[in-house]
Coordinates of C-alpha atoms (C1' of nucleotides) in Angstrom, one line a residue:
Chain A
M19 CA 57.3 224.1 96.7
P20 CA 59.0 220.9 95.4
T21 CA 61.8 219.5 97.5
K22 CA 65.6 219.6 96.9
T23 CA 65.4 216.1 96.0
Y24 CA 63.0 216.8 93.1
H25 CA 65.3 219.6 91.7
N26 CA 68.3 217.2 91.9
L27 CA 66.5 214.7 89.6
P28 CA 67.8 214.1 86.2
E29 CA 66.0 216.5 83.8
E30 CA 64.3 213.7 81.7
K31 CA 62.6 212.4 84.7
R32 CA 61.6 215.7 85.9
L33 CA 60.1 216.6 82.6
K34 CA 58.2 213.2 82.4
I35 CA 56.6 214.1 85.7
E36 CA 55.7 217.4 84.7
E37 CA 54.3 216.3 81.4
V38 CA 52.2 213.7 83.1
A39 CA 51.0 216.2 85.8
I40 CA 50.0 218.8 83.3
A41 CA 48.0 216.1 81.3
E42 CA 46.3 215.2 84.7
F43 CA 45.5 218.8 85.7
A44 CA 44.3 219.6 82.1
A45 CA 41.9 216.7 82.3
N46 CA 40.8 217.1 85.8
P47 CA 40.4 220.1 88.2
L48 CA 42.8 220.1 91.0
Q49 CA 39.9 218.8 93.2
S50 CA 39.6 215.5 91.1
A51 CA 43.1 215.1 90.2
S52 CA 44.7 211.8 91.3
I53 CA 48.2 211.2 92.7
N54 CA 47.8 207.5 92.0
A55 CA 47.1 208.2 88.4
I56 CA 50.2 210.6 88.1
V57 CA 52.7 208.2 89.8
K58 CA 51.3 205.4 87.6
N59 CA 51.6 207.5 84.3
A60 CA 55.0 208.9 85.3
G61 CA 56.3 205.5 86.1
I62 CA 57.5 206.4 89.7
A63 CA 56.6 204.8 92.9
K64 CA 54.1 206.4 95.2
G65 CA 56.6 207.0 97.9
S66 CA 58.8 208.9 95.5
F67 CA 56.1 211.4 94.8
Y68 CA 56.0 212.3 98.5
Q69 CA 59.9 212.7 98.5
Y70 CA 59.5 215.4 95.7
F71 CA 56.3 217.0 96.7
E72 CA 54.4 217.7 99.9
N73 CA 51.1 216.8 98.4
I74 CA 49.1 217.5 95.3
E75 CA 48.7 221.1 95.9
D76 CA 52.4 221.4 96.1
L77 CA 52.8 219.8 92.6
Y78 CA 49.9 221.9 91.4
A79 CA 51.6 225.1 92.5
H80 CA 54.9 224.0 90.9
I81 CA 53.0 223.4 87.6
S82 CA 51.4 227.0 88.1
S83 CA 54.6 228.5 88.2
I84 CA 55.6 226.8 84.9
I85 CA 52.4 228.0 83.3
S86 CA 53.2 231.6 84.4
K87 CA 56.7 231.4 82.8
K88 CA 55.1 230.1 79.6
K89 CA 52.6 233.0 79.5
I90 CA 55.4 235.5 79.8
E91 CA 57.2 233.7 77.0
V92 CA 54.1 234.1 74.9
I93 CA 53.5 237.6 75.7
N94 CA 57.1 238.6 74.9
S95 CA 56.8 236.8 71.6
L96 CA 54.1 238.8 70.4
P97 CA 55.1 241.3 67.6
L98 CA 53.6 244.4 69.3
D99 CA 55.8 246.0 71.9
A100 CA 54.1 246.7 75.1
A101 CA 55.5 250.0 75.4
N102 CA 54.1 253.2 73.5
L103 CA 50.9 251.4 72.6
D104 CA 47.7 253.4 72.4
T105 CA 44.8 252.2 74.6
F106 CA 43.0 249.9 72.3
R107 CA 46.2 248.5 70.7
Y108 CA 47.3 247.6 74.4
L109 CA 43.8 245.7 74.8
R110 CA 44.2 243.9 71.6
R111 CA 47.7 242.8 72.7
V112 CA 46.4 241.4 76.1
L113 CA 43.7 239.5 74.4
Q114 CA 45.9 238.3 71.6
A115 CA 48.2 236.8 74.4
A116 CA 45.4 234.8 75.6
V117 CA 44.5 233.3 72.2
E118 CA 48.3 232.6 71.4
F119 CA 48.5 231.0 74.7
Q120 CA 45.6 228.7 73.9
I121 CA 47.1 227.8 70.5
R122 CA 50.6 227.2 71.7
H123 CA 49.7 225.6 75.0
P124 CA 46.3 224.0 75.0
D125 CA 47.0 221.9 78.0
L126 CA 48.2 224.8 80.1
A127 CA 45.3 226.9 79.0
S128 CA 42.9 224.1 80.0
I129 CA 44.6 224.2 83.4
E130 CA 44.1 227.8 83.7
R131 CA 40.4 227.5 82.7
F132 CA 40.0 225.0 85.6
R133 CA 41.6 227.5 88.0
R134 CA 39.3 230.3 86.8
M135 CA 36.2 228.2 87.5
N136 CA 37.3 227.4 90.9
S137 CA 38.4 230.7 92.1
N138 CA 35.2 233.0 92.2
H139 CA 37.5 235.5 90.2
L140 CA 34.8 238.1 90.7
S141 CA 36.6 240.9 92.5
S142 CA 38.2 241.9 95.7
V143 CA 38.6 245.2 97.6
D144 CA 41.8 247.1 97.5
P145 CA 42.7 247.5 101.2
E146 CA 44.3 250.9 100.6
T147 CA 42.0 252.9 98.4
G148 CA 38.8 250.8 99.2
E149 CA 38.2 250.5 95.6
R150 CA 37.0 247.3 94.0
V151 CA 39.3 245.6 91.8
S152 CA 38.2 242.9 89.4
G153 CA 40.3 239.9 88.9
D154 CA 44.1 240.5 89.0
G155 CA 43.7 244.2 88.5
R156 CA 45.2 244.3 84.9
F157 CA 42.0 245.3 83.1
H158 CA 41.1 247.7 85.9
A159 CA 44.3 249.6 85.6
F160 CA 43.9 249.5 81.8
L161 CA 40.6 251.0 81.9
T162 CA 41.5 253.7 84.4
Q163 CA 44.4 254.8 82.1
G164 CA 42.2 254.6 79.2
I165 CA 39.8 257.2 80.7
L166 CA 42.6 259.3 81.7
H167 CA 43.8 259.3 78.2
D168 CA 40.3 260.3 76.8
D169 CA 40.3 257.0 75.0
I170 CA 37.5 255.4 77.0
A171 CA 34.2 256.9 77.9
T172 CA 34.0 258.3 81.4
W173 CA 30.6 256.9 82.2
V174 CA 32.0 253.2 81.9
D175 CA 31.9 251.6 85.2
V176 CA 35.6 250.5 85.5
D177 CA 35.4 247.4 87.7
M178 CA 32.3 246.2 85.9
A179 CA 33.9 246.7 82.5
A180 CA 37.2 245.2 83.8
F181 CA 35.2 242.0 84.8
M182 CA 33.5 241.9 81.4
L183 CA 36.9 241.9 79.7
E184 CA 38.3 239.4 82.2
I185 CA 35.6 236.8 81.4
I186 CA 36.0 237.5 77.6
E187 CA 39.6 237.1 77.8
G188 CA 39.1 233.7 79.5
G189 CA 36.4 232.5 77.3
I190 CA 37.3 233.8 73.7
A191 CA 40.5 231.9 73.2
P192 CA 39.0 228.4 73.5
Y193 CA 36.2 229.4 71.4
L194 CA 38.3 230.8 68.6
V195 CA 40.5 227.8 68.5
E196 CA 37.7 225.4 68.4
R197 CA 35.8 227.2 65.8
I198 CA 38.8 227.6 63.5
G199 CA 40.4 224.3 64.4
S200 CA 37.1 222.5 63.7
K201 CA 37.6 223.0 60.0
T202 CA 41.1 221.5 59.9
P203 CA 40.9 218.6 62.5
G204 CA 44.2 216.9 63.4
V205 CA 46.1 220.0 64.0
A206 CA 45.1 220.0 67.5
S207 CA 48.1 222.0 69.2
G208 CA 51.2 224.1 68.2
A209 CA 50.6 226.3 65.3
L210 CA 47.8 227.2 62.8
S211 CA 48.1 227.0 59.1
P212 CA 48.5 230.5 57.4
E213 CA 44.7 230.5 56.2
D214 CA 43.6 229.6 59.8
N215 CA 45.8 232.2 61.2
R216 CA 44.1 234.7 59.0
A217 CA 40.6 233.5 59.9
T218 CA 41.4 233.6 63.5
Q219 CA 42.8 237.1 63.1
D220 CA 39.6 238.2 61.3
L221 CA 37.4 236.8 64.2
F222 CA 39.6 238.4 66.8
D223 CA 39.3 241.8 64.9
N224 CA 35.7 241.3 64.8
L225 CA 35.5 241.1 68.5
M226 CA 38.0 243.9 69.0
D227 CA 35.7 246.1 66.9
I228 CA 32.8 245.3 69.1
L229 CA 34.7 245.9 72.3
E230 CA 36.3 249.2 71.1
A231 CA 32.9 250.5 69.9
G232 CA 31.4 249.7 73.2
L233 CA 34.0 251.2 75.3
A234 CA 35.5 254.2 73.3
R235 CA 34.8 257.7 74.2
E236 CA 34.7 258.7 70.5
P237 CA 34.1 255.2 68.7
Q238 CA 35.1 255.2 65.0
I239 CA 32.2 253.7 63.8
R240 CA 32.8 250.9 61.3
K241 CA 31.3 251.2 57.9
D242 CA 28.3 248.8 57.4
F243 CA 28.1 246.8 54.4
Y244 CA 25.2 248.7 52.8
S245 CA 23.6 252.0 53.6
K246 CA 20.1 252.2 55.0
Chain B
M14 CA 14.3 209.9 85.0
P15 CA 13.1 209.2 88.7
T16 CA 11.1 205.9 89.3
K17 CA 7.2 205.6 89.9
T18 CA 8.1 205.0 93.5
Y19 CA 9.8 208.2 93.9
H20 CA 6.8 210.3 92.4
N21 CA 4.6 208.2 94.8
L22 CA 6.6 209.5 97.7
P23 CA 4.7 212.0 100.3
E24 CA 5.5 215.5 98.9
E25 CA 7.5 216.4 102.1
K26 CA 9.9 213.6 101.6
R27 CA 10.4 214.3 98.0
L28 CA 11.0 218.1 98.7
K29 CA 13.5 217.2 101.4
I30 CA 15.4 215.1 98.9
E31 CA 15.3 217.8 96.2
E32 CA 16.4 220.3 98.7
V33 CA 19.4 218.3 99.8
A34 CA 20.3 217.3 96.3
I35 CA 20.3 221.0 95.2
A36 CA 22.5 222.0 98.1
E37 CA 24.9 219.1 97.2
F38 CA 25.0 220.0 93.6
A39 CA 25.4 223.8 94.3
A40 CA 28.4 222.9 96.5
N41 CA 30.1 220.4 94.2
P42 CA 30.1 219.8 90.4
L43 CA 28.3 216.6 89.3
Q44 CA 31.7 214.9 89.1
S45 CA 32.3 215.4 92.7
A46 CA 28.9 215.1 94.1
S47 CA 28.5 212.3 96.6
I48 CA 25.4 210.0 97.0
N49 CA 26.4 209.0 100.4
A50 CA 26.3 212.8 101.4
I51 CA 23.0 213.1 99.8
V52 CA 21.3 210.1 101.5
K53 CA 22.9 211.0 104.8
N54 CA 21.6 214.6 104.7
A55 CA 18.3 213.6 103.4
G56 CA 17.8 210.9 106.1
I57 CA 17.1 208.1 103.8
A58 CA 18.7 204.8 103.4
K59 CA 21.3 204.2 100.6
G60 CA 19.0 201.5 99.1
S61 CA 16.1 203.9 98.9
F62 CA 18.1 206.2 96.7
Y63 CA 18.5 203.4 94.2
Q64 CA 14.7 202.8 94.4
Y65 CA 14.0 206.3 93.4
F66 CA 16.9 207.1 91.0
E67 CA 19.0 205.0 88.6
N68 CA 22.2 206.8 89.7
I69 CA 23.3 210.4 90.4
E70 CA 23.1 211.6 86.8
D71 CA 19.4 210.6 87.0
L72 CA 19.0 212.8 90.1
Y73 CA 21.1 215.4 88.4
A74 CA 18.7 215.4 85.4
H75 CA 15.7 215.6 87.7
I76 CA 17.2 218.6 89.4
S77 CA 17.9 220.1 86.1
S78 CA 14.3 219.9 85.0
I79 CA 13.4 221.7 88.2
I80 CA 15.8 224.5 87.3
S81 CA 14.4 224.9 83.9
K82 CA 11.0 225.3 85.3
K83 CA 12.0 227.9 87.8
K84 CA 13.9 229.8 85.1
I85 CA 10.7 229.9 83.0
E86 CA 8.9 231.2 86.0
V87 CA 11.6 234.1 86.6
I88 CA 11.4 235.0 83.0
N89 CA 7.6 235.2 82.9
S90 CA 7.7 237.2 86.1
L91 CA 9.9 240.1 84.5
P92 CA 7.7 243.3 83.8
L93 CA 8.8 243.5 80.2
D94 CA 6.8 241.5 77.9
A95 CA 8.7 239.4 75.4
A96 CA 6.5 240.2 72.5
N97 CA 6.8 243.5 70.6
L98 CA 10.3 244.3 72.0
D99 CA 12.8 246.0 70.0
T100 CA 16.2 244.4 69.6
F101 CA 18.1 245.8 72.5
R102 CA 15.1 245.8 74.8
Y103 CA 14.9 242.1 74.1
L104 CA 18.6 241.7 74.9
R105 CA 18.2 243.5 77.9
R106 CA 15.3 241.2 79.1
V107 CA 17.4 238.1 78.4
L108 CA 20.3 239.2 80.5
Q109 CA 17.9 240.7 83.3
A110 CA 16.6 237.3 83.5
A111 CA 19.9 235.8 84.3
V112 CA 20.4 238.5 87.0
E113 CA 17.0 237.9 88.5
F114 CA 17.6 234.1 88.6
Q115 CA 20.8 234.5 90.4
I116 CA 19.1 236.8 92.9
R117 CA 16.1 234.7 93.6
H118 CA 17.7 231.1 93.2
P119 CA 21.4 231.4 94.0
D120 CA 21.8 227.7 94.5
L121 CA 20.1 226.8 91.4
A122 CA 22.2 229.5 89.7
S123 CA 25.3 227.9 91.3
I124 CA 24.4 224.4 89.6
E125 CA 24.0 226.1 86.4
R126 CA 27.4 227.6 86.6
F127 CA 28.9 224.2 87.2
R128 CA 27.2 223.0 84.3
R129 CA 28.4 225.7 81.9
M130 CA 31.9 224.9 83.1
N131 CA 31.8 221.2 82.4
S132 CA 30.2 221.5 79.0
N133 CA 32.4 223.1 76.6
H134 CA 29.6 225.4 75.8
L135 CA 31.3 226.7 72.8
S136 CA 29.3 225.9 69.7
S137 CA 27.9 223.3 67.6
V138 CA 27.2 223.0 63.9
D139 CA 23.6 223.0 62.7
P140 CA 23.1 219.6 60.7
E141 CA 20.6 221.2 58.3
T142 CA 22.2 224.7 57.4
G143 CA 25.7 223.7 58.2
E144 CA 25.9 226.9 60.1
R145 CA 27.8 227.2 63.5
V146 CA 25.4 228.0 66.4
S147 CA 27.0 229.1 69.6
G148 CA 25.4 227.8 72.7
D149 CA 21.8 227.0 72.8
G150 CA 21.1 229.2 69.7
R151 CA 19.2 232.0 71.5
F152 CA 21.7 234.7 71.1
H153 CA 22.5 233.5 67.6
A154 CA 18.9 233.8 66.7
F155 CA 18.8 237.3 68.4
L156 CA 21.6 238.7 66.6
T157 CA 20.5 237.3 63.2
Q158 CA 17.0 239.1 63.7
G159 CA 18.9 242.3 65.1
I160 CA 20.7 242.4 61.8
L161 CA 17.6 241.9 59.7
H162 CA 16.0 244.7 61.5
D163 CA 18.7 246.9 60.7
D164 CA 19.5 247.3 64.6
I165 CA 22.8 245.4 64.6
A166 CA 25.8 246.0 62.5
T167 CA 26.2 243.8 59.7
W168 CA 29.7 243.4 60.0
V169 CA 29.3 241.7 63.4
D170 CA 30.2 238.1 63.2
V171 CA 27.0 236.4 64.5
D172 CA 28.3 233.3 66.1
M173 CA 31.3 235.0 67.7
A174 CA 29.0 237.8 69.1
A175 CA 26.6 235.1 70.3
F176 CA 29.4 233.4 72.2
M177 CA 30.4 236.7 73.6
L178 CA 26.9 237.3 75.0
E179 CA 26.7 233.8 76.1
I180 CA 29.7 234.2 78.4
I181 CA 28.6 237.5 79.6
E182 CA 25.2 236.3 80.5
G183 CA 26.8 233.4 82.5
G184 CA 29.3 235.6 84.4
I185 CA 27.6 238.9 85.0
A186 CA 24.9 237.8 87.3
P187 CA 27.1 236.3 90.0
Y188 CA 29.4 239.4 89.7
L189 CA 26.5 241.9 90.1
V190 CA 25.2 240.1 93.1
E191 CA 28.4 239.7 94.6
R192 CA 29.4 243.2 94.1
I193 CA 26.2 244.8 95.4
G194 CA 25.6 242.2 98.1
S195 CA 28.9 242.7 99.6
K196 CA 27.9 246.2 100.9
T197 CA 24.8 244.8 102.6
P198 CA 26.0 241.4 103.9
G199 CA 23.4 239.0 105.4
V200 CA 20.9 239.4 102.7
A201 CA 22.3 236.6 100.8
S202 CA 19.3 235.2 98.9
G203 CA 15.7 236.1 97.9
A204 CA 15.2 239.8 97.2
L205 CA 17.3 243.0 97.4
S206 CA 16.7 246.1 99.2
P207 CA 15.3 249.0 97.1
E208 CA 18.8 250.8 97.1
D209 CA 20.6 247.8 96.2
N210 CA 18.1 247.0 93.5
R211 CA 18.7 250.4 92.0
A212 CA 22.6 250.1 92.3
T213 CA 22.2 246.8 90.5
Q214 CA 20.0 248.3 87.8
D215 CA 22.6 251.1 87.3
L216 CA 25.5 248.7 86.8
F217 CA 23.4 246.6 84.7
D218 CA 22.5 249.7 82.5
N219 CA 26.2 250.4 82.3
L220 CA 26.9 247.0 80.8
M221 CA 24.0 247.2 78.4
D222 CA 25.2 250.6 77.1
I223 CA 28.6 249.2 76.4
L224 CA 27.0 246.2 74.6
E225 CA 24.6 248.2 72.6
A226 CA 27.3 250.7 71.7
G227 CA 29.5 247.8 70.6
L228 CA 26.8 245.9 68.4
A229 CA 24.5 248.6 67.2
R230 CA 24.4 249.6 63.5
E231 CA 23.8 253.2 64.5
P232 CA 24.9 253.5 68.2
Q233 CA 23.3 256.3 70.0
I234 CA 26.5 257.6 71.6
R235 CA 26.0 258.2 75.4
K236 CA 27.1 261.7 76.4
D237 CA 30.5 261.8 78.2
F238 CA 30.7 263.7 81.5
Y239 CA 32.7 266.5 80.0
S240 CA 33.8 267.7 76.6
K241 CA 37.3 267.3 75.5
Chain C
dT4 C1' 85.7 197.0 101.5
dT5 C1' 83.3 199.4 104.8
dA6 C1' 80.1 202.9 106.3
dC7 C1' 76.7 206.4 105.9
dA8 C1' 73.6 209.3 103.8
dA9 C1' 70.3 210.0 100.1
dT10 C1' 67.0 208.1 97.5
dA11 C1' 63.6 204.6 95.7
dT12 C1' 60.1 201.5 96.4
dG13 C1' 55.4 199.4 97.1
dA14 C1' 52.7 196.8 100.6
dC15 C1' 49.8 198.7 103.7
dC16 C1' 46.4 201.8 106.5
dG17 C1' 42.1 204.0 107.3
dG18 C1' 38.9 206.3 104.7
dT19 C1' 35.3 207.2 101.1
dC20 C1' 33.1 205.9 97.0
dA21 C1' 29.0 203.7 94.0
dG22 C1' 26.3 200.1 93.9
dT23 C1' 24.0 195.4 95.5
dC24 C1' 21.1 192.6 98.0
dA25 C1' 19.0 189.6 101.7
dT26 C1' 15.9 190.9 104.9
dA27 C1' 12.3 193.5 107.0
dC28 C1' 8.5 196.3 107.0
dC29 C1' 3.8 197.5 105.6
dA30 C1' -0.7 197.8 103.4
dC31 C1' -4.2 195.7 101.1
dC32 C1' -7.0 191.8 99.5
dC33 C1' -8.8 186.9 100.1
Chain D
dG18 C1' -4.8 184.2 109.3
dG19 C1' -2.2 183.8 105.1
dG20 C1' -0.7 185.6 100.9
dT21 C1' 1.1 189.3 97.8
dG22 C1' 3.3 193.3 95.8
dG23 C1' 5.4 197.6 97.0
dT24 C1' 8.7 200.0 99.8
dA25 C1' 12.5 200.6 103.3
dT26 C1' 16.9 199.2 105.2
dG27 C1' 21.9 199.1 106.0
dA28 C1' 25.6 195.8 105.9
dC29 C1' 28.6 194.4 102.6
dT30 C1' 31.7 194.3 98.2
dG31 C1' 35.2 195.8 95.5
dA32 C1' 37.6 199.8 93.9
dC33 C1' 39.9 203.8 94.5
dC34 C1' 41.7 207.5 97.3
dG35 C1' 45.8 210.2 100.0
dG36 C1' 49.4 209.3 102.8
dT37 C1' 52.9 206.4 105.6
dC38 C1' 56.8 203.6 106.4
dA39 C1' 60.0 199.7 106.9
dT40 C1' 63.0 198.0 103.6
dA41 C1' 65.8 198.0 99.6
dT42 C1' 68.9 200.3 96.5
dT43 C1' 72.2 203.5 95.0
dG44 C1' 76.0 207.1 95.3
dT45 C1' 79.9 208.5 97.6
dA46 C1' 83.6 209.2 100.5
dA47 C1' 86.9 206.9 103.7

DNA sequence: TTACAATATGACCGGTCAGTCATACCACCC
DNA sequence: GGGTGGTATGACTGACCGGTCATATTGTAA
């Protein structure tokens, strides 16, 4: 973790360092990120860096904690309340959060993408139950609950489906933003125009319909455009 | 491309270099791969490397072409014939190939994984039709055909679904191998035991059922274990 | 003003990197 | 033997890397 000296720094200087570090980690995976580049771009001396952080992993961990905070901010800003959501509304909310995070903080999303690549992010084994848990366990718990509530088909392999959702969550956000954003270049970050927002929402709904039809115990078949 | 000198090399030496290069690229993304490490492990002089290849990208391209050949080998070795397959049998075959490739050539699959991470692998725009085509276009074409054959729901956004299949294809193989392989450690590469093979097949079927239920125009709902 | 601690600095170190090149080696023909 | 063209070699260059440290600067309290 960053030193006391770092926390005592004037906010302006601290923010500058964090801004530069985020840009560096968004452009390079931790493995290839350069301390020299960071100190140069932040306008601080090499020695100062080592007064603030133990090494580059220390800085990376600090940035990671910032990312976590921003993620929670985004989740809490979503209109849907997490409590009292039925199964698929909850899933929608979780994936929606990933898309929103990509739109509002593309750099931070980029860093997260590098992180996912490096960690195997396959699955681990719960030491207590002996059960496999894919990723951080969010989707695993979601699917288990969904089955208990008769919303998700019992034949679905929970860990496999959790893994599937995990990689879709990680991949779909940059895809949607790239696809919608390519029509209106220049608006690279921040917010989307109302029509872009609508287009993103439509695509997102399309994905959710596929996932829901695939996982639901009694899927509500979406009407096709024409009858056979 | 490799020089004439490289192609004149005795096969043993050539294979050694390729083996070492594959190991290096499987352990490090191209960005971090080291020529020094390769020449050291292959037992050749640094200068020799530059008599064989223009630079490390040149070697990487050569290894890529080897990967392509091995991929085709794996696809052709699958029992199902590509011709005369219905829509979802075809999809099954494509994803099956990814799993088989992971099992038989984990190092090459690892290299492919690094490649996918570095390229955005989102989608490009067809210069002729102006249509978006996700990835290499295989899934895009598959879905378009599936809709024409009344197998896939017409409301499915082709490019979005193609992207979804693309990332599932890239992610599911290492997951399955890791999950099944973790039960019987030591058999890291090559082939699976009959029971492991069966377990992999079951999980694979589970995934395919989810995808089919999600995409199909008239999904054949899989029976649940108990009635509500 | 003095003294002392906290902080800032960048030259420097040993290491690795990609790429070069003078030299040596070797096979073949005259 | 002498010449020639293809091949092998590893020392060397200049750049960049993470990390150190003696020194300089600043802030603060006596």
